[in-house]
Amino acid sequence: MWSADKWEQYRLIDSADGEKLEYWGDYLLRRPDPQAVWSLKSDKKLWNKADAWYHRSKSGGGKWEYLNKKLPERWTVNYRNLTFNIKPMGFKHTGLFPEQAVNWDWFSELIKKADRPIRVLNLFAYTGGATVAALEAGAEVVHVDASKGMVTWAKENVVSSGLGDRPVRYIVDDVVKFVQRENRRGRQYDAIIMDPPSYGRGPSGEVWKIENELYPLIEECMKILSDKPLFFLINSYTTGLSAQVLINVLSMTVGRKYGGKITADEIGLTMKSNNLVLPCGISGRWQE
């Protein structure tokens, strides 16, 4: 497993009974996590000191309970030289997936060592964690997401990280349609990052189902890779989709054409209470 264990302003304190307890900077949040199937809590008193607690509804969705009136509407956390804007939002999220830092470190090192200009395409780019990391490493980035609100949030993260003058384009669009248009325009990329949802809709109602659309999207992305690509990264939080699936699809596409190295594994976060790792998803990596 690849564990994101270099954080200083984010800490996973504990997890149990379908929940996790985390410090985001100075604020302690309690959120659902279906992977925490065990029942042993390290410090029950600390669990009761959360500043905000997300309660999941039996009928779907849920809501935040704010237990500390001084909790700000939003605040920032830092990772190395990067700064991210955090706020509790619908469906338990905070606007950042801290486990992805293990991937930021991986591809940032590749970009810095490439000794050539690197153009990165970030698909399903959300609030721009990977965009910020790639920009800081020296790449040019095209950031694509179907949600205007998420793209606006990504811009804020780029500015907060002091990278507002770096070469980045923000695109609000359906990912598949954008990639197809880039192919018609003859544009190419040296690296592609994608974090596809299990299910979603584009800005014009386009339906996305990962089991049907992932492989065709990768085939479309193959058409816009440069002659000497640097890396290809696929992230997934889809239950039941294994790391071996990502190895297979990368082997049949990028690996078949360019050779290179393919790896895939779970990604996770180390709990401070017991040094065990909470699994958070999977990532598949291809590199030249």
Coordinates of N, CA and C in Angstrom, one line a residue, residues 73-273:
E73 N -16.0 29.1 8.6 CA -16.6 28.6 7.4 C -15.6 27.9 6.5
R74 N -14.4 28.4 6.4 CA -13.3 27.8 5.7 C -12.0 28.1 6.3
W75 N -11.0 27.3 6.0 CA -9.7 27.6 6.5 C -8.7 26.9 5.6
T76 N -7.4 27.0 5.9 CA -6.4 26.4 5.0 C -5.5 25.4 5.7
V77 N -5.0 24.4 4.9 CA -4.0 23.5 5.4 C -2.9 23.4 4.4
N78 N -1.7 23.2 4.9 CA -0.5 23.2 4.0 C 0.0 21.7 3.8
Y79 N 0.5 21.4 2.6 CA 1.3 20.2 2.4 C 2.6 20.7 1.7
R80 N 3.7 20.5 2.3 CA 4.9 21.0 1.8 C 4.8 22.5 1.4
N81 N 4.9 22.9 0.2 CA 4.8 24.3 -0.2 C 3.4 24.6 -0.8
L82 N 2.5 23.7 -0.6 CA 1.1 23.8 -1.2 C 0.1 24.2 -0.1
T83 N -0.8 25.1 -0.5 CA -1.9 25.5 0.4 C -3.2 25.2 -0.1
F84 N -4.1 24.6 0.7 CA -5.4 24.2 0.2 C -6.5 24.8 1.1
N85 N -7.6 25.2 0.4 CA -8.7 25.8 1.2 C -9.7 24.6 1.5
I86 N -10.0 24.6 2.8 CA -10.8 23.5 3.4 C -12.2 24.1 3.9
K87 N -13.2 23.3 3.6 CA -14.5 23.7 4.2 C -15.4 22.4 4.2
P88 N -16.1 22.2 5.3 CA -17.1 21.1 5.4 C -18.2 21.3 4.3
M89 N -18.4 20.3 3.5 CA -19.4 20.5 2.4 C -20.3 19.3 2.4
G90 N -21.3 19.3 1.5 CA -22.2 18.2 1.4 C -21.6 16.8 1.2
F91 N -22.3 15.8 1.7 CA -21.8 14.4 1.6 C -20.4 14.2 2.2
K92 N -20.2 14.8 3.3 CA -19.1 14.6 4.2 C -17.8 15.1 3.8
H93 N -17.7 15.7 2.6 CA -16.4 16.0 2.0 C -15.9 17.4 2.6
T94 N -14.5 17.6 2.4 CA -13.9 18.9 2.9 C -13.2 19.6 1.7
G95 N -13.3 19.0 0.5 CA -12.6 19.7 -0.7 C -11.2 19.2 -0.9
L96 N -10.8 18.2 -0.2 CA -9.4 17.6 -0.4 C -9.4 16.2 0.0
F97 N -8.7 15.3 -0.8 CA -8.4 14.0 -0.4 C -7.0 13.8 0.0
P98 N -6.6 13.9 1.3 CA -5.2 13.9 1.7 C -4.4 12.7 1.3
E99 N -5.0 11.6 1.1 CA -4.3 10.4 0.7 C -3.6 10.6 -0.7
Q100 N -4.1 11.5 -1.5 CA -3.6 11.7 -2.8 C -2.2 12.3 -2.8
A101 N -1.8 12.8 -1.6 CA -0.4 13.4 -1.5 C 0.7 12.4 -1.9
V102 N 0.4 11.1 -1.7 CA 1.4 10.1 -2.1 C 1.6 10.1 -3.6
N103 N 0.5 10.4 -4.4 CA 0.7 10.5 -5.8 C 1.3 11.9 -6.2
W104 N 0.9 12.9 -5.5 CA 1.5 14.2 -5.8 C 3.1 14.2 -5.7
D105 N 3.5 13.5 -4.7 CA 5.0 13.4 -4.5 C 5.6 12.6 -5.6
W106 N 4.9 11.5 -6.0 CA 5.4 10.6 -7.1 C 5.6 11.4 -8.4
F107 N 4.5 12.0 -8.9 CA 4.6 12.6 -10.2 C 5.4 13.9 -10.2
S108 N 5.4 14.6 -9.0 CA 6.2 15.8 -8.9 C 7.7 15.5 -9.1
E109 N 8.1 14.4 -8.6 CA 9.5 14.1 -8.7 C 9.8 13.7 -10.2
L110 N 8.9 13.1 -10.9 CA 9.1 12.8 -12.3 C 9.2 14.1 -13.1
I111 N 8.3 15.0 -12.8 CA 8.3 16.3 -13.6 C 9.6 17.0 -13.4
K112 N 10.1 17.1 -12.1 CA 11.3 17.8 -11.8 C 12.5 17.2 -12.5
K113 N 12.5 15.9 -12.6 CA 13.6 15.2 -13.2 C 13.6 15.1 -14.7
A114 N 12.5 15.5 -15.3 CA 12.3 15.3 -16.7 C 13.3 16.1 -17.6
D115 N 13.7 17.2 -17.1 CA 14.6 18.1 -17.8 C 14.1 18.5 -19.2
R116 N 12.8 18.7 -19.2 CA 12.1 19.2 -20.5 C 10.7 19.7 -20.1
P117 N 10.1 20.6 -20.9 CA 8.8 21.1 -20.6 C 7.8 19.9 -20.5
I118 N 6.9 19.9 -19.5 CA 5.9 18.9 -19.4 C 4.5 19.5 -19.3
R119 N 3.7 19.0 -20.2 CA 2.3 19.5 -20.3 C 1.4 18.4 -19.7
V120 N 0.6 18.7 -18.7 CA -0.2 17.8 -17.9 C -1.7 18.1 -18.2
L121 N -2.4 17.0 -18.4 CA -3.9 17.1 -18.5 C -4.5 16.5 -17.2
N122 N -5.2 17.2 -16.4 CA -5.8 16.7 -15.2 C -7.3 16.6 -15.4
L123 N -7.9 15.4 -15.5 CA -9.3 15.1 -15.8 C -10.0 14.7 -14.6
F124 N -11.3 15.1 -14.5 CA -12.1 15.0 -13.3 C -11.3 15.6 -12.1
A125 N -10.9 16.9 -12.3 CA -9.8 17.5 -11.6 C -10.2 18.0 -10.2
Y126 N -11.6 18.1 -9.9 CA -12.1 18.4 -8.6 C -11.6 19.8 -8.2
T127 N -11.1 19.9 -7.0 CA -10.6 21.2 -6.4 C -9.1 21.4 -6.7
G128 N -8.5 20.5 -7.5 CA -7.2 20.8 -8.0 C -6.0 20.5 -7.2
G129 N -6.1 19.5 -6.3 CA -4.9 19.0 -5.6 C -3.8 18.7 -6.5
A130 N -4.1 17.8 -7.5 CA -3.0 17.4 -8.4 C -2.6 18.5 -9.3
T131 N -3.5 19.4 -9.7 CA -3.1 20.6 -10.5 C -2.1 21.5 -9.8
V132 N -2.4 21.8 -8.5 CA -1.5 22.6 -7.7 C -0.1 21.9 -7.6
A133 N -0.1 20.6 -7.3 CA 1.2 19.9 -7.2 C 2.0 19.9 -8.5
A134 N 1.3 19.7 -9.6 CA 2.0 19.6 -10.9 C 2.5 21.0 -11.3
L135 N 1.8 22.1 -11.0 CA 2.2 23.4 -11.3 C 3.5 23.7 -10.4
E136 N 3.4 23.4 -9.2 CA 4.5 23.7 -8.3 C 5.8 22.9 -8.7
A137 N 5.6 21.7 -9.3 CA 6.8 21.0 -9.8 C 7.3 21.5 -11.1
G138 N 6.6 22.5 -11.8 CA 7.1 23.1 -13.0 C 6.4 22.8 -14.2
A139 N 5.3 22.0 -14.2 CA 4.6 21.7 -15.4 C 3.6 22.7 -15.8
E140 N 3.1 22.7 -17.1 CA 2.0 23.4 -17.5 C 0.8 22.5 -17.4
V141 N -0.4 23.0 -16.9 CA -1.5 22.1 -16.6 C -2.8 22.6 -17.3
V142 N -3.6 21.7 -17.8 CA -4.9 21.9 -18.2 C -5.8 21.2 -17.3
H143 N -6.7 21.9 -16.6 CA -7.5 21.4 -15.5 C -9.0 21.3 -16.0
V144 N -9.5 20.1 -16.0 CA -10.9 19.9 -16.6 C -11.8 19.2 -15.5
D145 N -12.9 19.9 -15.3 CA -14.0 19.3 -14.4 C -15.3 19.8 -14.9
A146 N -16.4 19.0 -14.7 CA -17.7 19.3 -15.2 C -18.4 20.3 -14.2
S147 N -17.9 20.5 -13.0 CA -18.5 21.4 -12.0 C -17.8 22.8 -12.0
K148 N -18.6 23.8 -12.3 CA -18.0 25.2 -12.3 C -17.5 25.5 -10.9
G149 N -18.3 25.1 -9.8 CA -17.9 25.4 -8.5 C -16.6 24.8 -8.1
M150 N -16.3 23.5 -8.5 CA -15.1 22.9 -8.2 C -13.9 23.5 -8.9
V151 N -14.1 24.0 -10.2 CA -13.1 24.7 -10.9 C -12.7 26.0 -10.2
T152 N -13.8 26.7 -9.8 CA -13.5 28.0 -9.0 C -12.7 27.7 -7.8
W153 N -13.0 26.6 -7.1 CA -12.3 26.2 -5.9 C -10.8 25.9 -6.2
A154 N -10.6 25.2 -7.3 CA -9.2 24.9 -7.8 C -8.4 26.2 -8.0
K155 N -9.1 27.2 -8.7 CA -8.4 28.4 -8.9 C -7.9 29.1 -7.6
E156 N -8.8 29.0 -6.5 CA -8.5 29.5 -5.2 C -7.3 28.8 -4.6
N157 N -7.2 27.5 -4.8 CA -6.1 26.7 -4.3 C -4.8 27.1 -5.0
V158 N -4.9 27.3 -6.3 CA -3.7 27.7 -7.0 C -3.2 29.0 -6.5
V159 N -4.1 30.0 -6.4 CA -3.7 31.3 -5.9 C -3.1 31.3 -4.4
S160 N -3.8 30.5 -3.6 CA -3.4 30.4 -2.2 C -2.0 29.8 -2.1
S161 N -1.6 28.9 -3.1 CA -0.3 28.3 -3.1 C 0.7 29.2 -3.7
G162 N 0.4 30.4 -4.1 CA 1.3 31.3 -4.7 C 1.7 31.0 -6.1
L163 N 0.8 30.3 -6.8 CA 1.1 29.8 -8.2 C 0.2 30.4 -9.2
G164 N -0.4 31.5 -8.9 CA -1.3 32.2 -9.8 C -0.7 32.6 -11.2
D165 N 0.6 32.7 -11.2 CA 1.3 33.2 -12.4 C 1.8 32.0 -13.3
R166 N 1.5 30.8 -12.8 CA 2.0 29.6 -13.6 C 1.0 29.3 -14.7
P167 N 1.5 28.5 -15.7 CA 0.7 28.3 -16.9 C -0.4 27.2 -16.7
V168 N -1.6 27.6 -16.5 CA -2.7 26.7 -16.2 C -4.0 27.2 -16.9
R169 N -4.7 26.3 -17.5 CA -6.0 26.6 -18.1 C -7.1 25.8 -17.4
Y170 N -8.2 26.5 -17.1 CA -9.3 25.9 -16.3 C -10.5 25.7 -17.3
I171 N -10.9 24.4 -17.4 CA -12.0 24.1 -18.4 C -13.2 23.5 -17.6
V172 N -14.4 24.1 -17.8 CA -15.6 23.4 -17.3 C -16.2 22.7 -18.4
D173 N -16.2 21.4 -18.4 CA -16.6 20.6 -19.6 C -16.8 19.2 -19.2
D174 N -17.5 18.4 -20.1 CA -17.5 17.0 -20.0 C -16.2 16.5 -20.4
V175 N -15.6 15.6 -19.6 CA -14.2 15.1 -19.8 C -14.1 14.4 -21.2
V176 N -15.0 13.5 -21.5 CA -14.8 12.8 -22.7 C -14.9 13.7 -24.0
K177 N -15.9 14.6 -24.0 CA -16.0 15.5 -25.1 C -14.8 16.4 -25.2
F178 N -14.2 16.8 -24.1 CA -13.1 17.7 -24.1 C -11.9 17.0 -24.8
V179 N -11.6 15.7 -24.3 CA -10.5 14.9 -24.9 C -10.7 14.7 -26.4
Q180 N -11.9 14.5 -26.8 CA -12.2 14.3 -28.2 C -11.9 15.5 -29.0
R181 N -12.3 16.7 -28.5 CA -12.0 18.0 -29.1 C -10.5 18.3 -29.2
E182 N -9.8 18.0 -28.1 CA -8.4 18.2 -28.1 C -7.7 17.3 -29.2
N183 N -8.2 16.1 -29.4 CA -7.7 15.3 -30.5 C -7.9 15.9 -31.9
R184 N -9.1 16.5 -32.1 CA -9.4 17.1 -33.4 C -8.5 18.4 -33.5
R185 N -8.2 19.0 -32.4 CA -7.3 20.2 -32.5 C -5.9 19.9 -32.7
G186 N -5.5 18.6 -32.5 CA -4.1 18.2 -32.6 C -3.3 18.5 -31.4
R187 N -3.9 18.8 -30.3 CA -3.1 19.1 -29.1 C -2.7 17.8 -28.4
Q188 N -1.5 17.9 -27.8 CA -0.9 16.7 -27.1 C -0.4 17.0 -25.7
Y189 N -0.3 15.9 -24.9 CA 0.0 16.1 -23.5 C 1.1 15.0 -23.2
D190 N 2.0 15.4 -22.3 CA 3.1 14.6 -21.9 C 2.7 13.7 -20.7
A191 N 1.6 14.1 -20.0 CA 1.2 13.3 -18.8 C -0.3 13.5 -18.7
I192 N -1.0 12.5 -18.2 CA -2.4 12.6 -17.9 C -2.7 12.0 -16.5
I193 N -3.6 12.8 -15.8 CA -4.1 12.4 -14.5 C -5.6 12.3 -14.6
M194 N -6.2 11.2 -14.1 CA -7.6 11.2 -14.1 C -8.1 10.5 -12.8
D195 N -9.2 11.1 -12.3 CA -9.8 10.6 -11.0 C -11.3 10.4 -11.3
P196 N -11.6 9.4 -12.1 CA -13.0 9.3 -12.5 C -14.0 8.8 -11.4
P197 N -15.2 9.4 -11.3 CA -16.1 8.9 -10.3 C -16.8 7.6 -10.7
S198 N -17.4 6.9 -9.8 CA -18.1 5.7 -10.1 C -19.3 6.0 -11.0
Y199 N -20.0 7.1 -10.7 CA -21.1 7.6 -11.5 C -21.2 9.1 -11.5
G200 N -21.5 9.7 -12.6 CA -21.7 11.1 -12.6 C -22.3 11.6 -13.8
R201 N -22.6 12.9 -13.9 CA -23.2 13.6 -15.0 C -22.4 14.8 -15.4
G202 N -22.2 15.0 -16.7 CA -21.6 16.2 -17.3 C -22.4 17.4 -17.2
P203 N -21.9 18.6 -17.6 CA -22.7 19.8 -17.5 C -23.9 19.9 -18.4
S204 N -24.0 19.0 -19.4 CA -25.1 18.9 -20.3 C -25.9 17.7 -20.1
G205 N -25.7 17.0 -18.9 CA -26.5 15.8 -18.6 C -25.8 14.5 -19.1
E206 N -24.6 14.6 -19.6 CA -23.9 13.4 -20.0 C -23.8 12.4 -18.8
V207 N -24.0 11.1 -19.1 CA -24.0 10.1 -18.0 C -22.6 9.4 -18.0
W208 N -22.0 9.3 -16.9 CA -20.8 8.6 -16.8 C -20.9 7.4 -15.8
K209 N -20.6 6.2 -16.3 CA -20.5 5.0 -15.4 C -19.2 4.4 -15.6
I210 N -18.4 4.3 -14.6 CA -17.0 3.9 -14.7 C -16.8 2.5 -15.4
E211 N -17.6 1.6 -15.1 CA -17.4 0.2 -15.6 C -17.6 0.2 -17.2
N212 N -18.4 1.2 -17.7 CA -18.6 1.3 -19.1 C -17.7 2.3 -19.8
E213 N -17.3 3.3 -19.1 CA -16.6 4.4 -19.7 C -15.1 4.5 -19.5
L214 N -14.6 3.9 -18.5 CA -13.2 4.1 -18.2 C -12.2 3.7 -19.3
Y215 N -12.4 2.4 -19.8 CA -11.5 2.0 -20.9 C -11.6 2.8 -22.2
P216 N -12.8 3.1 -22.6 CA -13.0 3.9 -23.8 C -12.3 5.3 -23.6
L217 N -12.4 5.9 -22.4 CA -11.8 7.2 -22.2 C -10.3 7.1 -22.3
I218 N -9.7 6.0 -21.7 CA -8.2 5.8 -21.8 C -7.8 5.7 -23.3
E219 N -8.6 5.0 -24.1 CA -8.3 4.9 -25.5 C -8.3 6.2 -26.2
E220 N -9.3 7.1 -25.8 CA -9.3 8.4 -26.4 C -8.1 9.2 -25.9
C221 N -7.7 9.0 -24.7 CA -6.5 9.8 -24.2 C -5.3 9.4 -24.9
M222 N -5.2 8.1 -25.3 CA -4.0 7.6 -26.1 C -3.8 8.5 -27.3
K223 N -4.9 9.0 -27.9 CA -4.7 9.8 -29.1 C -4.1 11.2 -28.9
I224 N -4.1 11.6 -27.7 CA -3.5 13.0 -27.4 C -2.3 12.9 -26.6
L225 N -1.7 11.7 -26.4 CA -0.4 11.6 -25.7 C 0.7 12.0 -26.7
S226 N 1.7 12.6 -26.2 CA 2.9 13.0 -27.0 C 3.7 11.8 -27.4
D227 N 4.7 12.0 -28.2 CA 5.5 10.9 -28.7 C 6.4 10.3 -27.5
K228 N 6.6 11.2 -26.5 CA 7.4 10.7 -25.4 C 6.7 11.1 -24.1
P229 N 5.6 10.4 -23.7 CA 4.9 10.7 -22.5 C 5.7 10.4 -21.3
L230 N 5.4 11.1 -20.2 CA 6.2 11.0 -18.9 C 5.5 10.1 -17.9
F231 N 4.1 10.3 -17.8 CA 3.4 9.4 -16.8 C 1.9 9.4 -17.2
F232 N 1.2 8.4 -16.6 CA -0.2 8.3 -16.7 C -0.7 7.8 -15.4
L233 N -1.6 8.5 -14.8 CA -2.1 8.2 -13.4 C -3.6 8.1 -13.4
I234 N -4.1 6.9 -12.9 CA -5.5 6.7 -12.7 C -5.8 6.5 -11.3
N235 N -6.7 7.3 -10.7 CA -7.2 7.1 -9.3 C -8.6 6.6 -9.4
S236 N -9.0 5.7 -8.4 CA -10.3 5.2 -8.3 C -10.8 5.0 -6.9
Y237 N -12.0 5.4 -6.6 CA -12.6 5.2 -5.3 C -13.8 4.3 -5.4
T238 N -13.9 3.6 -6.5 CA -15.1 2.7 -6.8 C -14.9 1.4 -6.1
T239 N -15.9 1.1 -5.3 CA -15.9 -0.2 -4.5 C -16.0 -1.3 -5.5
G240 N -15.1 -2.3 -5.3 CA -15.1 -3.5 -6.2 C -14.1 -3.4 -7.3
L241 N -13.6 -2.2 -7.6 CA -12.6 -2.1 -8.7 C -11.2 -2.3 -8.1
S242 N -10.5 -3.3 -8.6 CA -9.2 -3.7 -7.9 C -8.1 -3.0 -8.6
A243 N -6.9 -3.0 -7.9 CA -5.7 -2.5 -8.5 C -5.3 -3.2 -9.7
Q244 N -5.6 -4.5 -9.8 CA -5.2 -5.3 -11.0 C -6.0 -4.9 -12.2
V245 N -7.2 -4.4 -12.0 CA -7.9 -3.8 -13.1 C -7.2 -2.7 -13.8
L246 N -6.6 -1.8 -12.9 CA -5.9 -0.6 -13.4 C -4.6 -1.1 -14.1
I247 N -4.0 -2.1 -13.6 CA -2.8 -2.6 -14.2 C -3.1 -3.2 -15.6
N248 N -4.3 -3.8 -15.7 CA -4.7 -4.4 -17.0 C -5.0 -3.4 -18.0
V249 N -5.8 -2.4 -17.6 CA -6.1 -1.3 -18.6 C -4.9 -0.5 -19.1
L250 N -4.0 -0.2 -18.1 CA -2.8 0.5 -18.5 C -1.9 -0.4 -19.4
S251 N -1.8 -1.6 -19.1 CA -1.0 -2.6 -19.9 C -1.5 -2.7 -21.3
M252 N -2.8 -2.7 -21.5 CA -3.4 -2.8 -22.8 C -3.5 -1.6 -23.6
T253 N -3.1 -0.4 -23.0 CA -3.2 0.8 -23.7 C -1.8 1.5 -23.7
V254 N -1.5 2.2 -22.7 CA -0.2 3.0 -22.6 C 1.0 2.0 -22.7
G255 N 0.9 0.9 -21.9 CA 2.1 0.0 -21.8 C 2.3 -0.7 -23.2
R256 N 1.2 -1.0 -23.9 CA 1.4 -1.7 -25.1 C 2.1 -0.8 -26.2
K257 N 1.8 0.5 -26.2 CA 2.4 1.4 -27.1 C 3.7 1.9 -26.8
Y258 N 3.9 2.2 -25.5 CA 5.1 2.9 -25.0 C 6.1 2.1 -24.2
G259 N 5.7 0.8 -23.8 CA 6.5 0.1 -22.9 C 6.4 0.7 -21.5
G260 N 7.6 1.0 -20.9 CA 7.6 1.6 -19.6 C 7.2 0.7 -18.4
K261 N 7.0 1.3 -17.3 CA 6.7 0.6 -16.0 C 5.3 0.9 -15.5
I262 N 4.6 -0.2 -15.1 CA 3.2 -0.1 -14.6 C 3.2 -0.7 -13.2
T263 N 2.6 0.1 -12.3 CA 2.3 -0.4 -10.9 C 0.9 0.1 -10.5
A264 N 0.4 -0.6 -9.5 CA -0.9 -0.2 -9.0 C -1.0 -0.8 -7.6
D265 N -1.7 0.0 -6.7 CA -1.8 -0.5 -5.3 C -2.9 0.4 -4.7
E266 N -3.3 -0.1 -3.4 CA -4.1 0.8 -2.6 C -3.4 2.0 -2.1
I267 N -4.1 3.1 -1.9 CA -3.5 4.2 -1.2 C -4.2 4.4 0.1
G268 N -3.5 5.0 1.1 CA -4.1 5.1 2.4 C -3.5 6.1 3.2
L269 N -4.0 6.2 4.5 CA -3.5 7.1 5.5 C -3.2 6.4 6.8
T270 N -2.1 6.7 7.4 CA -1.6 6.0 8.6 C -2.3 6.7 9.8
M271 N -2.9 5.9 10.7 CA -3.6 6.3 11.9 C -2.6 6.6 13.0
K272 N -2.6 7.8 13.6 CA -1.7 8.2 14.6 C -1.8 7.3 15.9
S273 N -3.0 6.8 16.1 CA -3.3 6.0 17.3 C -2.6 4.7 17.4

